[in-house]
Amino acid sequence: MLDLSLAANIASDLLERTADTPRVLRAVQLSLAPAFLLVGIGSIMNVIMARVTWIAGRIERLCETSDDDHTSEQRRELDWLKRRRVLARSAIKFATAAAVVISIVIALLFVSAYIETRLGTIVAVLWVTTVVLLIIGLFSFLRETLMASEGPREQRWRKKKGEG
C-alpha cells in the first residue's frame, strides 16, 4: 500500500505543478527558441536531401551502362559525384545529430519548469553541442556546393595546373 500512496503523492504533486498556468507558459516560452532552431535544421536537411537525391539519380544513370562502356570523362564524373555524395551524407548526419540534440534541449527545458533540479549547465552544453554539430554539417554542405559549382571538368583543369 505504501507504493500506491507514494504514487498518488507524486501524481498529486505533478498535477499541482502542471496546473500552474504561468509555469506552463514559461516552459513553452523557454522551448520556443530551440523549436525554431529545430525548424531551421529541418529546412536545411530538406535542401541537402534534395541534392543527395539528385546526386544518387545521376550516379544511377551513369552506372546503367557497363563499366567497359564508360568513357574517361564519365568515370571522372562518377568519382566527382561520389565525393559529393560523401560530403552531402556527412552534412545530413551532422544536421540530424544537431536536430536530435536540440530536441533533447527542448524536452529538458520543458521538464525543468516542473522539477527542482537545475539543468542550466546541461542545457547550455547541449545548446553549444547543437551549434557545433550544425556548423560541421554546414561546412560539409559548403564543401559539397563548392565542389558542385566547380564541376568535374573544372577540377580536372585544376589538377593539371597543380592547384588541386
Tab-separated table of N, CA and C in Angstrom:
chain	number	residue	atom	x	y	z
A	1	MET	N	0.812	-1.193	0.000
A	1	MET	CA	0.000	0.000	0.000
A	1	MET	C	0.858	1.260	0.000
A	2	LEU	N	2.081	1.132	0.497
A	2	LEU	CA	2.984	2.266	0.553
A	2	LEU	C	3.310	2.761	-0.855
A	3	ASP	N	3.495	1.841	-1.798
A	3	ASP	CA	3.802	2.214	-3.174
A	3	ASP	C	2.649	2.977	-3.799
A	4	LEU	N	1.431	2.558	-3.524
A	4	LEU	CA	0.260	3.233	-4.065
A	4	LEU	C	0.143	4.635	-3.484
A	5	SER	N	0.421	4.780	-2.227
A	5	SER	CA	0.374	6.083	-1.569
A	5	SER	C	1.451	7.009	-2.132
A	6	LEU	N	2.641	6.476	-2.344
A	6	LEU	CA	3.736	7.259	-2.915
A	6	LEU	C	3.398	7.696	-4.336
A	7	ALA	N	2.855	6.783	-5.127
A	7	ALA	CA	2.461	7.107	-6.496
A	7	ALA	C	1.379	8.179	-6.508
A	8	ALA	N	0.444	8.096	-5.585
A	8	ALA	CA	-0.621	9.104	-5.501
A	8	ALA	C	-0.048	10.463	-5.137
A	9	ASN	N	0.914	10.486	-4.225
A	9	ASN	CA	1.545	11.753	-3.843
A	9	ASN	C	2.317	12.366	-5.007
A	10	ILE	N	3.035	11.534	-5.742
A	10	ILE	CA	3.792	12.015	-6.904
A	10	ILE	C	2.839	12.548	-7.964
A	11	ALA	N	1.774	11.815	-8.234
A	11	ALA	CA	0.786	12.256	-9.224
A	11	ALA	C	0.138	13.557	-8.788
A	12	SER	N	-0.191	13.660	-7.520
A	12	SER	CA	-0.809	14.879	-6.996
A	12	SER	C	0.143	16.061	-7.125
A	13	ASP	N	1.408	15.839	-6.799
A	13	ASP	CA	2.414	16.898	-6.907
A	13	ASP	C	2.596	17.330	-8.359
A	14	LEU	N	2.633	16.361	-9.269
A	14	LEU	CA	2.780	16.666	-10.691
A	14	LEU	C	1.588	17.454	-11.209
A	15	LEU	N	0.385	17.055	-10.821
A	15	LEU	CA	-0.811	17.788	-11.239
A	15	LEU	C	-0.804	19.208	-10.691
A	16	GLU	N	-0.359	19.363	-9.468
A	16	GLU	CA	-0.303	20.688	-8.858
A	16	GLU	C	0.693	21.585	-9.593
A	17	ARG	N	1.836	21.033	-9.937
A	17	ARG	CA	2.856	21.822	-10.640
A	17	ARG	C	2.427	22.175	-12.056
A	18	THR	N	1.815	21.229	-12.760
A	18	THR	CA	1.421	21.485	-14.150
A	18	THR	C	0.145	22.292	-14.256
A	19	ALA	N	-0.605	22.420	-13.179
A	19	ALA	CA	-1.831	23.219	-13.205
A	19	ALA	C	-1.518	24.707	-13.128
A	20	ASP	N	-0.302	25.040	-12.777
A	20	ASP	CA	0.111	26.430	-12.650
A	20	ASP	C	0.330	27.018	-14.048
A	21	THR	N	-0.616	27.834	-14.513
A	21	THR	CA	-0.568	28.381	-15.870
A	21	THR	C	0.706	29.181	-16.140
A	22	PRO	N	1.143	30.067	-15.259
A	22	PRO	CA	2.385	30.797	-15.536
A	22	PRO	C	3.596	29.875	-15.704
A	23	ARG	N	3.616	28.789	-14.955
A	23	ARG	CA	4.732	27.851	-15.068
A	23	ARG	C	4.714	27.160	-16.434
A	24	VAL	N	3.533	26.757	-16.882
A	24	VAL	CA	3.401	26.132	-18.204
A	24	VAL	C	3.781	27.137	-19.286
A	25	LEU	N	3.310	28.369	-19.150
A	25	LEU	CA	3.624	29.421	-20.121
A	25	LEU	C	5.132	29.635	-20.197
A	26	ARG	N	5.786	29.676	-19.072
A	26	ARG	CA	7.245	29.865	-19.044
A	26	ARG	C	7.951	28.687	-19.719
A	27	ALA	N	7.487	27.476	-19.473
A	27	ALA	CA	8.095	26.297	-20.103
A	27	ALA	C	7.959	26.365	-21.616
A	28	VAL	N	6.797	26.781	-22.080
A	28	VAL	CA	6.579	26.903	-23.527
A	28	VAL	C	7.469	28.002	-24.100
A	29	GLN	N	7.560	29.132	-23.410
A	29	GLN	CA	8.401	30.232	-23.885
A	29	GLN	C	9.869	29.822	-23.958
A	30	LEU	N	10.336	29.104	-22.957
A	30	LEU	CA	11.728	28.649	-22.957
A	30	LEU	C	12.009	27.694	-24.113
A	31	SER	N	11.005	26.963	-24.526
A	31	SER	CA	11.182	25.965	-25.580
A	31	SER	C	11.059	26.545	-26.983
A	32	LEU	N	10.642	27.795	-27.117
A	32	LEU	CA	10.410	28.358	-28.449
A	32	LEU	C	11.688	28.541	-29.264
A	33	ALA	N	12.719	29.132	-28.702
A	33	ALA	CA	13.952	29.367	-29.468
A	33	ALA	C	14.545	28.065	-29.994
A	34	PRO	N	14.690	27.038	-29.148
A	34	PRO	CA	15.202	25.782	-29.698
A	34	PRO	C	14.255	25.143	-30.710
A	35	ALA	N	12.954	25.368	-30.548
A	35	ALA	CA	11.997	24.813	-31.513
A	35	ALA	C	12.176	25.476	-32.876
A	36	PHE	N	12.414	26.789	-32.881
A	36	PHE	CA	12.669	27.475	-34.149
A	36	PHE	C	13.978	26.995	-34.767
A	37	LEU	N	14.977	26.748	-33.944
A	37	LEU	CA	16.233	26.198	-34.452
A	37	LEU	C	15.994	24.823	-35.068
A	38	LEU	N	15.155	24.020	-34.446
A	38	LEU	CA	14.820	22.699	-34.977
A	38	LEU	C	14.146	22.822	-36.344
A	39	VAL	N	13.260	23.786	-36.490
A	39	VAL	CA	12.606	24.017	-37.789
A	39	VAL	C	13.647	24.413	-38.836
A	40	GLY	N	14.575	25.282	-38.451
A	40	GLY	CA	15.633	25.687	-39.377
A	40	GLY	C	16.511	24.520	-39.799
A	41	ILE	N	16.858	23.677	-38.845
A	41	ILE	CA	17.671	22.497	-39.156
A	41	ILE	C	16.916	21.583	-40.115
A	42	GLY	N	15.621	21.419	-39.879
A	42	GLY	CA	14.806	20.596	-40.778
A	42	GLY	C	14.780	21.151	-42.190
A	43	SER	N	14.701	22.463	-42.316
A	43	SER	CA	14.705	23.091	-43.646
A	43	SER	C	16.037	22.871	-44.351
A	44	ILE	N	17.121	23.013	-43.609
A	44	ILE	CA	18.449	22.773	-44.181
A	44	ILE	C	18.570	21.318	-44.636
A	45	MET	N	18.091	20.403	-43.802
A	45	MET	CA	18.154	18.981	-44.156
A	45	MET	C	17.347	18.690	-45.418
A	46	ASN	N	16.235	19.380	-45.588
A	46	ASN	CA	15.411	19.203	-46.781
A	46	ASN	C	16.194	19.599	-48.037
A	47	VAL	N	16.904	20.712	-47.973
A	47	VAL	CA	17.707	21.164	-49.115
A	47	VAL	C	18.825	20.161	-49.408
A	48	ILE	N	19.500	19.719	-48.367
A	48	ILE	CA	20.606	18.770	-48.559
A	48	ILE	C	20.088	17.455	-49.135
A	49	MET	N	18.945	16.985	-48.633
A	49	MET	CA	18.386	15.720	-49.137
A	49	MET	C	18.006	15.821	-50.611
A	50	ALA	N	17.534	16.990	-51.028
A	50	ALA	CA	17.216	17.172	-52.449
A	50	ALA	C	18.483	17.005	-53.288
A	51	ARG	N	19.587	17.522	-52.797
A	51	ARG	CA	20.858	17.384	-53.518
A	51	ARG	C	21.331	15.931	-53.516
A	52	VAL	N	21.197	15.257	-52.374
A	52	VAL	CA	21.596	13.846	-52.291
A	52	VAL	C	20.775	13.017	-53.275
A	53	THR	N	19.484	13.302	-53.349
A	53	THR	CA	18.605	12.577	-54.275
A	53	THR	C	19.036	12.804	-55.716
A	54	TRP	N	19.365	14.049	-56.064
A	54	TRP	CA	19.803	14.342	-57.423
A	54	TRP	C	21.113	13.614	-57.719
A	55	ILE	N	22.053	13.673	-56.783
A	55	ILE	CA	23.349	13.012	-56.976
A	55	ILE	C	23.158	11.510	-57.153
A	56	ALA	N	22.328	10.903	-56.311
A	56	ALA	CA	22.083	9.456	-56.405
A	56	ALA	C	21.458	9.096	-57.748
A	57	GLY	N	20.522	9.913	-58.208
A	57	GLY	CA	19.898	9.666	-59.509
A	57	GLY	C	20.899	9.750	-60.645
A	58	ARG	N	21.779	10.737	-60.576
A	58	ARG	CA	22.796	10.901	-61.621
A	58	ARG	C	23.774	9.724	-61.601
A	59	ILE	N	24.157	9.280	-60.421
A	59	ILE	CA	25.056	8.120	-60.315
A	59	ILE	C	24.384	6.885	-60.908
A	60	GLU	N	23.104	6.700	-60.611
A	60	GLU	CA	22.371	5.551	-61.169
A	60	GLU	C	22.344	5.603	-62.688
A	61	ARG	N	22.084	6.788	-63.248
A	61	ARG	CA	22.046	6.907	-64.708
A	61	ARG	C	23.408	6.604	-65.325
A	62	LEU	N	24.467	7.061	-64.684
A	62	LEU	CA	25.805	6.782	-65.214
A	62	LEU	C	26.176	5.306	-65.079
A	63	CYS	N	25.669	4.650	-64.050
A	63	CYS	CA	26.007	3.243	-63.804
A	63	CYS	C	25.139	2.278	-64.603
A	64	GLU	N	24.123	2.779	-65.293
A	64	GLU	CA	23.254	1.894	-66.080
A	64	GLU	C	24.026	1.209	-67.194
A	65	THR	N	25.027	1.883	-67.718
A	65	THR	CA	25.860	1.251	-68.737
A	65	THR	C	26.941	0.443	-68.033
A	66	SER	N	27.497	-0.521	-68.733
A	66	SER	CA	28.535	-1.352	-68.114
A	66	SER	C	29.804	-0.526	-67.917
A	67	ASP	N	30.653	-0.978	-67.015
A	67	ASP	CA	31.891	-0.255	-66.717
A	67	ASP	C	32.788	-0.131	-67.947
A	68	ASP	N	32.729	-1.115	-68.837
A	68	ASP	CA	33.566	-1.081	-70.037
A	68	ASP	C	33.142	0.030	-70.985
A	69	ASP	N	31.847	0.402	-70.944
A	69	ASP	CA	31.331	1.417	-71.860
A	69	ASP	C	31.577	2.843	-71.365
A	70	HIS	N	32.049	3.000	-70.133
A	70	HIS	CA	32.268	4.342	-69.594
A	70	HIS	C	33.500	4.986	-70.224
A	71	THR	N	33.337	6.227	-70.631
A	71	THR	CA	34.486	6.985	-71.115
A	71	THR	C	35.260	7.489	-69.901
A	72	SER	N	36.454	7.986	-70.142
A	72	SER	CA	37.246	8.512	-69.021
A	72	SER	C	36.541	9.718	-68.399
A	73	GLU	N	35.835	10.485	-69.206
A	73	GLU	CA	35.092	11.637	-68.677
A	73	GLU	C	33.938	11.175	-67.776
A	74	GLN	N	33.259	10.105	-68.172
A	74	GLN	CA	32.178	9.575	-67.335
A	74	GLN	C	32.722	9.017	-66.019
A	75	ARG	N	33.886	8.377	-66.084
A	75	ARG	CA	34.497	7.863	-64.851
A	75	ARG	C	34.876	9.010	-63.914
A	76	ARG	N	35.417	10.086	-64.496
A	76	ARG	CA	35.756	11.258	-63.680
A	76	ARG	C	34.506	11.859	-63.052
A	77	GLU	N	33.435	11.941	-63.854
A	77	GLU	CA	32.189	12.487	-63.310
A	77	GLU	C	31.635	11.586	-62.209
A	78	LEU	N	31.731	10.292	-62.396
A	78	LEU	CA	31.254	9.347	-61.380
A	78	LEU	C	32.051	9.500	-60.075
A	79	ASP	N	33.365	9.614	-60.196
A	79	ASP	CA	34.195	9.835	-58.999
A	79	ASP	C	33.832	11.154	-58.322
A	80	TRP	N	33.630	12.185	-59.120
A	80	TRP	CA	33.250	13.514	-58.615
A	80	TRP	C	31.908	13.444	-57.888
A	81	LEU	N	30.949	12.746	-58.489
A	81	LEU	CA	29.633	12.604	-57.860
A	81	LEU	C	29.718	11.819	-56.550
A	82	LYS	N	30.546	10.795	-56.528
A	82	LYS	CA	30.691	10.004	-55.303
A	82	LYS	C	31.319	10.831	-54.181
A	83	ARG	N	32.282	11.681	-54.517
A	83	ARG	CA	32.868	12.562	-53.494
A	83	ARG	C	31.827	13.560	-52.987
A	84	ARG	N	31.016	14.073	-53.903
A	84	ARG	CA	29.940	14.988	-53.497
A	84	ARG	C	28.935	14.278	-52.601
A	85	ARG	N	28.626	13.031	-52.936
A	85	ARG	CA	27.669	12.263	-52.132
A	85	ARG	C	28.199	12.053	-50.714
A	86	VAL	N	29.477	11.774	-50.576
A	86	VAL	CA	30.078	11.597	-49.248
A	86	VAL	C	29.925	12.881	-48.431
A	87	LEU	N	30.204	14.022	-49.047
A	87	LEU	CA	30.079	15.299	-48.333
A	87	LEU	C	28.628	15.593	-47.960
A	88	ALA	N	27.709	15.339	-48.878
A	88	ALA	CA	26.291	15.600	-48.598
A	88	ALA	C	25.778	14.673	-47.501
A	89	ARG	N	26.177	13.423	-47.537
A	89	ARG	CA	25.764	12.489	-46.476
A	89	ARG	C	26.333	12.914	-45.125
A	90	SER	N	27.548	13.383	-45.135
A	90	SER	CA	28.157	13.878	-43.901
A	90	SER	C	27.359	15.064	-43.360
A	91	ALA	N	26.963	15.962	-44.241
A	91	ALA	CA	26.159	17.113	-43.824
A	91	ALA	C	24.833	16.663	-43.224
A	92	ILE	N	24.205	15.677	-43.838
A	92	ILE	CA	22.934	15.151	-43.319
A	92	ILE	C	23.137	14.518	-41.944
A	93	LYS	N	24.200	13.746	-41.789
A	93	LYS	CA	24.454	13.085	-40.500
A	93	LYS	C	24.630	14.110	-39.382
A	94	PHE	N	25.424	15.142	-39.631
A	94	PHE	CA	25.657	16.145	-38.592
A	94	PHE	C	24.410	16.981	-38.326
A	95	ALA	N	23.651	17.291	-39.372
A	95	ALA	CA	22.408	18.042	-39.168
A	95	ALA	C	21.395	17.205	-38.386
A	96	THR	N	21.337	15.918	-38.676
A	96	THR	CA	20.437	15.033	-37.932
A	96	THR	C	20.853	14.952	-36.466
A	97	ALA	N	22.141	14.835	-36.225
A	97	ALA	CA	22.628	14.807	-34.840
A	97	ALA	C	22.275	16.111	-34.123
A	98	ALA	N	22.416	17.240	-34.820
A	98	ALA	CA	22.049	18.534	-34.226
A	98	ALA	C	20.562	18.574	-33.905
A	99	ALA	N	19.742	18.029	-34.793
A	99	ALA	CA	18.292	18.005	-34.556
A	99	ALA	C	17.947	17.147	-33.338
A	100	VAL	N	18.624	16.025	-33.190
A	100	VAL	CA	18.376	15.157	-32.031
A	100	VAL	C	18.770	15.876	-30.739
A	101	VAL	N	19.933	16.503	-30.737
A	101	VAL	CA	20.404	17.178	-29.521
A	101	VAL	C	19.490	18.347	-29.158
A	102	ILE	N	19.061	19.132	-30.145
A	102	ILE	CA	18.190	20.271	-29.826
A	102	ILE	C	16.815	19.781	-29.377
A	103	SER	N	16.389	18.628	-29.850
A	103	SER	CA	15.131	18.046	-29.363
A	103	SER	C	15.247	17.678	-27.887
A	104	ILE	N	16.405	17.171	-27.503
A	104	ILE	CA	16.646	16.871	-26.085
A	104	ILE	C	16.621	18.164	-25.270
A	105	VAL	N	17.195	19.229	-25.817
A	105	VAL	CA	17.173	20.533	-25.137
A	105	VAL	C	15.738	20.990	-24.920
A	106	ILE	N	14.906	20.857	-25.940
A	106	ILE	CA	13.500	21.262	-25.819
A	106	ILE	C	12.825	20.482	-24.698
A	107	ALA	N	13.041	19.180	-24.683
A	107	ALA	CA	12.433	18.354	-23.632
A	107	ALA	C	12.937	18.761	-22.250
A	108	LEU	N	14.237	18.988	-22.126
A	108	LEU	CA	14.799	19.378	-20.829
A	108	LEU	C	14.275	20.733	-20.366
A	109	LEU	N	14.156	21.675	-21.298
A	109	LEU	CA	13.638	22.995	-20.919
A	109	LEU	C	12.205	22.901	-20.432
A	110	PHE	N	11.426	22.074	-21.088
A	110	PHE	CA	10.034	21.927	-20.674
A	110	PHE	C	9.948	21.243	-19.317
A	111	VAL	N	10.718	20.187	-19.137
A	111	VAL	CA	10.699	19.446	-17.877
A	111	VAL	C	11.272	20.288	-16.735
A	112	SER	N	12.259	21.123	-17.036
A	112	SER	CA	12.921	21.897	-15.981
A	112	SER	C	11.971	22.843	-15.258
A	113	ALA	N	10.864	23.186	-15.876
A	113	ALA	CA	9.890	24.057	-15.221
A	113	ALA	C	9.152	23.329	-14.106
A	114	TYR	N	9.213	22.018	-14.099
A	114	TYR	CA	8.439	21.230	-13.137
A	114	TYR	C	9.279	20.477	-12.122
A	115	ILE	N	10.590	20.551	-12.233
A	115	ILE	CA	11.436	19.833	-11.280
A	115	ILE	C	12.347	20.818	-10.566
A	116	GLU	N	12.855	20.405	-9.449
A	116	GLU	CA	13.719	21.272	-8.642
A	116	GLU	C	15.171	21.251	-9.127
A	117	THR	N	15.586	20.179	-9.773
A	117	THR	CA	16.965	20.048	-10.235
A	117	THR	C	17.285	21.142	-11.244
A	118	ARG	N	18.447	21.739	-11.100
A	118	ARG	CA	18.877	22.790	-12.030
A	118	ARG	C	19.558	22.139	-13.235
A	119	LEU	N	19.047	22.459	-14.388
A	119	LEU	CA	19.552	21.845	-15.617
A	119	LEU	C	20.246	22.850	-16.530
A	120	GLY	N	20.481	24.058	-16.055
A	120	GLY	CA	21.040	25.120	-16.892
A	120	GLY	C	22.351	24.764	-17.560
A	121	THR	N	23.260	24.174	-16.811
A	121	THR	CA	24.562	23.813	-17.373
A	121	THR	C	24.412	22.743	-18.442
A	122	ILE	N	23.575	21.760	-18.175
A	122	ILE	CA	23.342	20.688	-19.158
A	122	ILE	C	22.737	21.272	-20.430
A	123	VAL	N	21.751	22.147	-20.268
A	123	VAL	CA	21.104	22.767	-21.428
A	123	VAL	C	22.113	23.597	-22.214
A	124	ALA	N	22.961	24.357	-21.516
A	124	ALA	CA	23.966	25.183	-22.198
A	124	ALA	C	24.949	24.322	-22.990
A	125	VAL	N	25.415	23.241	-22.380
A	125	VAL	CA	26.357	22.344	-23.067
A	125	VAL	C	25.688	21.716	-24.285
A	126	LEU	N	24.443	21.283	-24.136
A	126	LEU	CA	23.729	20.679	-25.270
A	126	LEU	C	23.467	21.709	-26.366
A	127	TRP	N	23.181	22.946	-25.982
A	127	TRP	CA	22.954	24.010	-26.971
A	127	TRP	C	24.225	24.240	-27.786
A	128	VAL	N	25.364	24.354	-27.110
A	128	VAL	CA	26.640	24.546	-27.798
A	128	VAL	C	26.948	23.334	-28.672
A	129	THR	N	26.670	22.144	-28.179
A	129	THR	CA	26.875	20.923	-28.966
A	129	THR	C	26.044	20.965	-30.242
A	130	THR	N	24.798	21.412	-30.119
A	130	THR	CA	23.931	21.532	-31.290
A	130	THR	C	24.535	22.469	-32.317
A	131	VAL	N	24.986	23.624	-31.856
A	131	VAL	CA	25.549	24.617	-32.775
A	131	VAL	C	26.822	24.085	-33.431
A	132	VAL	N	27.666	23.408	-32.677
A	132	VAL	CA	28.894	22.835	-33.246
A	132	VAL	C	28.552	21.783	-34.304
A	133	LEU	N	27.611	20.898	-33.993
A	133	LEU	CA	27.193	19.886	-34.973
A	133	LEU	C	26.626	20.539	-36.224
A	134	LEU	N	25.839	21.580	-36.039
A	134	LEU	CA	25.256	22.284	-37.181
A	134	LEU	C	26.341	22.958	-38.019
A	135	ILE	N	27.318	23.565	-37.372
A	135	ILE	CA	28.420	24.203	-38.101
A	135	ILE	C	29.192	23.172	-38.918
A	136	ILE	N	29.480	22.024	-38.327
A	136	ILE	CA	30.203	20.971	-39.056
A	136	ILE	C	29.377	20.500	-40.250
A	137	GLY	N	28.071	20.306	-40.039
A	137	GLY	CA	27.194	19.900	-41.136
A	137	GLY	C	27.138	20.945	-42.241
A	138	LEU	N	27.041	22.211	-41.852
A	138	LEU	CA	27.001	23.285	-42.847
A	138	LEU	C	28.333	23.412	-43.581
A	139	PHE	N	29.429	23.171	-42.888
A	139	PHE	CA	30.736	23.199	-43.544
A	139	PHE	C	30.831	22.088	-44.590
A	140	SER	N	30.343	20.903	-44.262
A	140	SER	CA	30.319	19.801	-45.241
A	140	SER	C	29.447	20.168	-46.432
A	141	PHE	N	28.307	20.794	-46.141
A	141	PHE	CA	27.404	21.217	-47.215
A	141	PHE	C	28.068	22.287	-48.082
A	142	LEU	N	28.792	23.215	-47.460
A	142	LEU	CA	29.514	24.243	-48.213
A	142	LEU	C	30.537	23.603	-49.140
A	143	ARG	N	31.283	22.639	-48.628
A	143	ARG	CA	32.272	21.954	-49.465
A	143	ARG	C	31.599	21.256	-50.644
A	144	GLU	N	30.445	20.637	-50.394
A	144	GLU	CA	29.721	19.952	-51.477
A	144	GLU	C	29.249	20.954	-52.518
A	145	THR	N	28.708	22.086	-52.087
A	145	THR	CA	28.219	23.078	-53.051
A	145	THR	C	29.367	23.712	-53.830
A	146	LEU	N	30.502	23.934	-53.182
A	146	LEU	CA	31.664	24.460	-53.909
A	146	LEU	C	32.156	23.453	-54.941
A	147	MET	N	32.162	22.179	-54.562
A	147	MET	CA	32.564	21.134	-55.496
A	147	MET	C	31.586	21.075	-56.669
A	148	ALA	N	30.299	21.227	-56.379
A	148	ALA	CA	29.286	21.194	-57.435
A	148	ALA	C	29.440	22.383	-58.374
A	149	SER	N	29.762	23.549	-57.826
A	149	SER	CA	29.882	24.738	-58.673
A	149	SER	C	31.099	24.667	-59.584
A	150	GLU	N	32.136	23.957	-59.144
A	150	GLU	CA	33.311	23.793	-59.992
A	150	GLU	C	33.059	22.800	-61.110
A	151	GLY	N	32.344	21.751	-60.823
A	151	GLY	CA	32.071	20.727	-61.826
A	151	GLY	C	33.264	19.817	-62.018
A	152	PRO	N	33.037	18.654	-62.614
A	152	PRO	CA	34.134	17.690	-62.785
A	152	PRO	C	35.194	18.182	-63.762
A	153	ARG	N	34.800	18.961	-64.748
A	153	ARG	CA	35.772	19.446	-65.734
A	153	ARG	C	36.712	20.467	-65.105
A	154	GLU	N	36.170	21.362	-64.296
A	154	GLU	CA	36.979	22.387	-63.626
A	154	GLU	C	37.993	21.742	-62.691
A	155	GLN	N	37.600	20.710	-61.988
A	155	GLN	CA	38.521	20.032	-61.077
A	155	GLN	C	39.642	19.356	-61.861
A	156	ARG	N	39.312	18.820	-63.032
A	156	ARG	CA	40.333	18.187	-63.866
A	156	ARG	C	41.354	19.234	-64.301
A	157	TRP	N	40.886	20.432	-64.677
A	157	TRP	CA	41.756	21.511	-65.113
A	157	TRP	C	42.666	21.955	-63.962
A	158	ARG	N	42.120	22.063	-62.752
A	158	ARG	CA	42.911	22.485	-61.592
A	158	ARG	C	43.989	21.454	-61.275
A	159	LYS	N	43.666	20.168	-61.431
A	159	LYS	CA	44.657	19.130	-61.148
A	159	LYS	C	45.804	19.202	-62.153
A	160	LYS	N	45.480	19.497	-63.420
A	160	LYS	CA	46.521	19.593	-64.439
A	160	LYS	C	47.458	20.763	-64.154
A	161	LYS	N	46.898	21.866	-63.639
A	161	LYS	CA	47.711	23.046	-63.346
A	161	LYS	C	48.423	22.923	-62.004
A	162	GLY	N	48.090	21.894	-61.226
A	162	GLY	CA	48.729	21.682	-59.940
A	162	GLY	C	48.114	22.469	-58.806
A	163	GLU	N	46.881	22.981	-58.987
A	163	GLU	CA	46.217	23.761	-57.942
A	163	GLU	C	45.427	22.886	-56.995
A	164	GLY	N	44.922	21.740	-57.418
A	164	GLY	CA	44.003	20.963	-56.584
A	164	GLY	C	44.577	19.780	-56.023
